[in-house]
PDB file of C-alpha atoms and ligand atoms in Angstrom:
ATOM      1  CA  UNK W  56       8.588   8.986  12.410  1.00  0.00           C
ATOM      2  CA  UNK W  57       4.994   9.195  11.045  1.00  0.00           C
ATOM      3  CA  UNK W  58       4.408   8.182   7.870  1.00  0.00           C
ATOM      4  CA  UNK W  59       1.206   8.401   5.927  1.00  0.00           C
ATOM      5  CA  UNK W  60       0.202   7.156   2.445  1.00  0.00           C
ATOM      6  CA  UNK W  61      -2.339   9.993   0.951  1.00  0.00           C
ATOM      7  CA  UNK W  62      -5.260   9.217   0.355  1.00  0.00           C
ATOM      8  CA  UNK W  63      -8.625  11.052  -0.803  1.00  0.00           C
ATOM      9  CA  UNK W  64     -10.800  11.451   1.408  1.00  0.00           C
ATOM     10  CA  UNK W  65     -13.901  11.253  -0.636  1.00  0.00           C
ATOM     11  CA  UNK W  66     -14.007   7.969  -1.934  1.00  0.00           C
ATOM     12  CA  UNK W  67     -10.905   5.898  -0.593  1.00  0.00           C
ATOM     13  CA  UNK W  68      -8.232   6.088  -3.309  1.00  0.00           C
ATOM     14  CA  UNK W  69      -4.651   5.158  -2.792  1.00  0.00           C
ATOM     15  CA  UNK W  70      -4.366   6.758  -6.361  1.00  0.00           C
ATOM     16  CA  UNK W  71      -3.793  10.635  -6.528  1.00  0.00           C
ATOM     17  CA  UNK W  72      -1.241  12.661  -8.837  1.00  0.00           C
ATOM     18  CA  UNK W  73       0.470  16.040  -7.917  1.00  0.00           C
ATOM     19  CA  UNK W  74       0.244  19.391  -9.982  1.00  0.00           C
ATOM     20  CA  UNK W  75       2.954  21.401  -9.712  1.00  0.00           C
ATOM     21  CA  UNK W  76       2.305  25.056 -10.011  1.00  0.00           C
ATOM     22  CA  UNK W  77       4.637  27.438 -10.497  1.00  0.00           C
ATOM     23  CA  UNK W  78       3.428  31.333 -10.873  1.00  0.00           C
ATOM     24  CA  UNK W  79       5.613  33.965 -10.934  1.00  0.00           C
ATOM     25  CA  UNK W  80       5.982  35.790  -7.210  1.00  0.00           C
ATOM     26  CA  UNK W  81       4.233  33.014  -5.963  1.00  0.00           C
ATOM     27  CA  UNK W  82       5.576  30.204  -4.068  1.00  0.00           C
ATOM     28  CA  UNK W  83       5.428  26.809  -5.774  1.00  0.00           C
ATOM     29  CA  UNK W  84       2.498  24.826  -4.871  1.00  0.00           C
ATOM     30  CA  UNK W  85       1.791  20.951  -5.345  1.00  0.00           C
ATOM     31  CA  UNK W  86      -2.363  20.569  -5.776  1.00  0.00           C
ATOM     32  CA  UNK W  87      -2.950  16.950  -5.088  1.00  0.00           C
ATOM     33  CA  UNK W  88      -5.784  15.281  -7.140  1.00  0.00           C
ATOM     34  CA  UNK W  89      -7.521  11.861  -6.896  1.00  0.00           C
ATOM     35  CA  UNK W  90      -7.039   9.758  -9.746  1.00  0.00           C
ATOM     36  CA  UNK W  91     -10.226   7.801  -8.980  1.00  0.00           C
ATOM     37  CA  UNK W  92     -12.798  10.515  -8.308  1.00  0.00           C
ATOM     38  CA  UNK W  93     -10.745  13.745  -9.847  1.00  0.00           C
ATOM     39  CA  UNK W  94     -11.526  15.350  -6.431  1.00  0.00           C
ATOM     40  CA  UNK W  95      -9.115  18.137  -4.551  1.00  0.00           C
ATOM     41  CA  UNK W  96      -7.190  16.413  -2.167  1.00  0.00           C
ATOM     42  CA  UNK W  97      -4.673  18.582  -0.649  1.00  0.00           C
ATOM     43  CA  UNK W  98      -2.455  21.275  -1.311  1.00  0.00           C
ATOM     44  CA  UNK W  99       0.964  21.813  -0.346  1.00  0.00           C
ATOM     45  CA  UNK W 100       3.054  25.003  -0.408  1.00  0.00           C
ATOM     46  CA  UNK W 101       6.574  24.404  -1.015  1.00  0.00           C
ATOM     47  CA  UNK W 102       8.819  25.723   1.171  1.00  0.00           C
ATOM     48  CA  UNK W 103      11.777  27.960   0.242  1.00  0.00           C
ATOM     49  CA  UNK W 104      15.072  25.640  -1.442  1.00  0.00           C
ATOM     50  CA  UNK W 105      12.226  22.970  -0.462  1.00  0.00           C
ATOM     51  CA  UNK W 106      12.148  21.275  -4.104  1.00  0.00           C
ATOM     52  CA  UNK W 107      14.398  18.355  -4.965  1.00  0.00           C
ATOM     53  CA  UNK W 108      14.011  16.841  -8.030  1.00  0.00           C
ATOM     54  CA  UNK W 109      15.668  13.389  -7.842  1.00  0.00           C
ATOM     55  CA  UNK W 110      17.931  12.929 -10.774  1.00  0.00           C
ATOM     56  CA  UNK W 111      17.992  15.696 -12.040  1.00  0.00           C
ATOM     57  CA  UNK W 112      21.246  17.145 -10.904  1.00  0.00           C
ATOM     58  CA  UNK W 113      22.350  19.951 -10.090  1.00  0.00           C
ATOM     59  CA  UNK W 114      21.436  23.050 -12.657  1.00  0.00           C
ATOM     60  CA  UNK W 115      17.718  22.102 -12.037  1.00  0.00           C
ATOM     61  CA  UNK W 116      17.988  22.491  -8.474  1.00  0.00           C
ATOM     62  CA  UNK W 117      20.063  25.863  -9.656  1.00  0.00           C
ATOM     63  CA  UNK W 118      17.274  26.712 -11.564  1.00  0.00           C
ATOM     64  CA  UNK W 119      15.263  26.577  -8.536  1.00  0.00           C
ATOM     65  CA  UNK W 120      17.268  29.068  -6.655  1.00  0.00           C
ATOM     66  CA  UNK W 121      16.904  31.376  -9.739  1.00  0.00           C
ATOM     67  CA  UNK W 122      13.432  31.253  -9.893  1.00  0.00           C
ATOM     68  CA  UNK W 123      13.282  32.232  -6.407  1.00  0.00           C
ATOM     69  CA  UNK W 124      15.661  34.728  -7.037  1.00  0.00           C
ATOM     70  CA  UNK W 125      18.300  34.132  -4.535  1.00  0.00           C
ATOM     71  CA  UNK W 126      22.150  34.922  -4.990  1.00  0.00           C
ATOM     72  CA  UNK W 127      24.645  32.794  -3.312  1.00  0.00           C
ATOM     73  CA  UNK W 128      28.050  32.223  -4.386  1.00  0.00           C
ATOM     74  CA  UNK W 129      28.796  28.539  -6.491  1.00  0.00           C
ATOM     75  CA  UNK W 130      30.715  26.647  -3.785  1.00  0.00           C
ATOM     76  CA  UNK W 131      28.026  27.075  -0.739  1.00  0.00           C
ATOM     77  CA  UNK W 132      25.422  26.227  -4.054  1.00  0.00           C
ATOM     78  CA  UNK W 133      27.850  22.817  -4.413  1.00  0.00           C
ATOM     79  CA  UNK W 134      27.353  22.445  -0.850  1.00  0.00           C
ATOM     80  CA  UNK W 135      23.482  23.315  -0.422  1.00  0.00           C
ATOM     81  CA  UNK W 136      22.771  20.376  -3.211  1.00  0.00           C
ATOM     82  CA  UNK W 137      25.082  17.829  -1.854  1.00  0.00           C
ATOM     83  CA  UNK W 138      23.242  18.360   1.333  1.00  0.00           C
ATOM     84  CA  UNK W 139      19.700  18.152  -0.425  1.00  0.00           C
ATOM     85  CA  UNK W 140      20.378  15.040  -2.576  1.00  0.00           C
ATOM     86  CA  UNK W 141      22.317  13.134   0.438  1.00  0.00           C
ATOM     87  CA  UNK W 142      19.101  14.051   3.064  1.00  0.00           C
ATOM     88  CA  UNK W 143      16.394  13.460   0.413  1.00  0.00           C
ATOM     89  CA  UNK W 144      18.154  10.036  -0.519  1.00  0.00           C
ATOM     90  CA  UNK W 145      18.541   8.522   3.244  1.00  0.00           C
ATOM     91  CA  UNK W 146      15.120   9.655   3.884  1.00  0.00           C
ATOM     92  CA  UNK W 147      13.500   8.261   1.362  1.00  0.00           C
ATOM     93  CA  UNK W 148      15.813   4.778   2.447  1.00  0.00           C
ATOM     94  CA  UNK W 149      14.134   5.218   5.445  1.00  0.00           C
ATOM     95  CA  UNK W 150      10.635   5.916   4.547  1.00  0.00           C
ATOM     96  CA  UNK W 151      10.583   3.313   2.484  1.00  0.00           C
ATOM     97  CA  UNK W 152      11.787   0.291   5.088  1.00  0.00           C
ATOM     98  CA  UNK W 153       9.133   2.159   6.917  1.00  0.00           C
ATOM     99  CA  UNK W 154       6.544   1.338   4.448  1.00  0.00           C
ATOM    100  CA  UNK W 155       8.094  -2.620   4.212  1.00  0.00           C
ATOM    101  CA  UNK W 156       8.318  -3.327   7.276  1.00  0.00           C
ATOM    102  CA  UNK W 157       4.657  -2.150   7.891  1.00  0.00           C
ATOM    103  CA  UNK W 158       3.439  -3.914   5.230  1.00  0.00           C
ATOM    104  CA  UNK W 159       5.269  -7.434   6.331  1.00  0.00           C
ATOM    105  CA  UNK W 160       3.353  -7.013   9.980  1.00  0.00           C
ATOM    106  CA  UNK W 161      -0.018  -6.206   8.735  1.00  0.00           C
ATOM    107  CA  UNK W 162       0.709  -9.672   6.130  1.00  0.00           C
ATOM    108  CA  UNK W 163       1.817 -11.770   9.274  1.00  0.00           C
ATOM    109  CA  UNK W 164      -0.846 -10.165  11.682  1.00  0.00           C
ATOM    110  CA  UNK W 165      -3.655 -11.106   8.739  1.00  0.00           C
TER     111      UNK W 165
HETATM  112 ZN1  LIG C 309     -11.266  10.233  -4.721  1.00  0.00          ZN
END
């Protein structure tokens, strides 16, 4: 697995936020901006039943379907958000062991 901390690519910053935008008929889109330098970093389209908000249950990620303006019936809905919040949860575990254990080495190697 790759894994890359953003950063801005104008002056350095570990330090960005992200803008969600949400338009009607539009797909949602995250604009990334450096904190540091207020600079466009990157945009991100989000992908259909791509948003998980963590923590915030179920009926927002319902209101996600809505606003794409799917139908599905409630138990497969039960199902499709149990799946989100288990995969989202045990990736982010593993991203962030990632991110430890890459920051131990670079602290022994320096
Ligand atoms: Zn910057």
């Amino acid at each position: 697995m790759e894994l890359l901390i953003q950063t801005c690519q104008f002056c350095g910053s570990k330090g960005v936020r992200n803008l969600l935008v949400r338009k009607h008929g539009e797909e949602d889109k995250v604009y990334v901006q450096c904190k540091r330098c207020r600079a466009l970093v990157a945009r991100y389209i989000i992908a259909h039943r791509g948003y998980y908000h963590h923590g915030k249950g179920f009926e927002s990620y319902l209101r996600g379907l809505n606003r794409g303006g799917e139908v599905i019936s409630p138990k497969d809905l039960r199902e499709a958000f149990q799946k989100v919040e288990d995969y989202c949860i045990e990736e982010f575990e593993k991203i962030t062991s990632q991110l430890e254990e890459e920051s131990d080495n670079s602290t022994t190697h320096n």
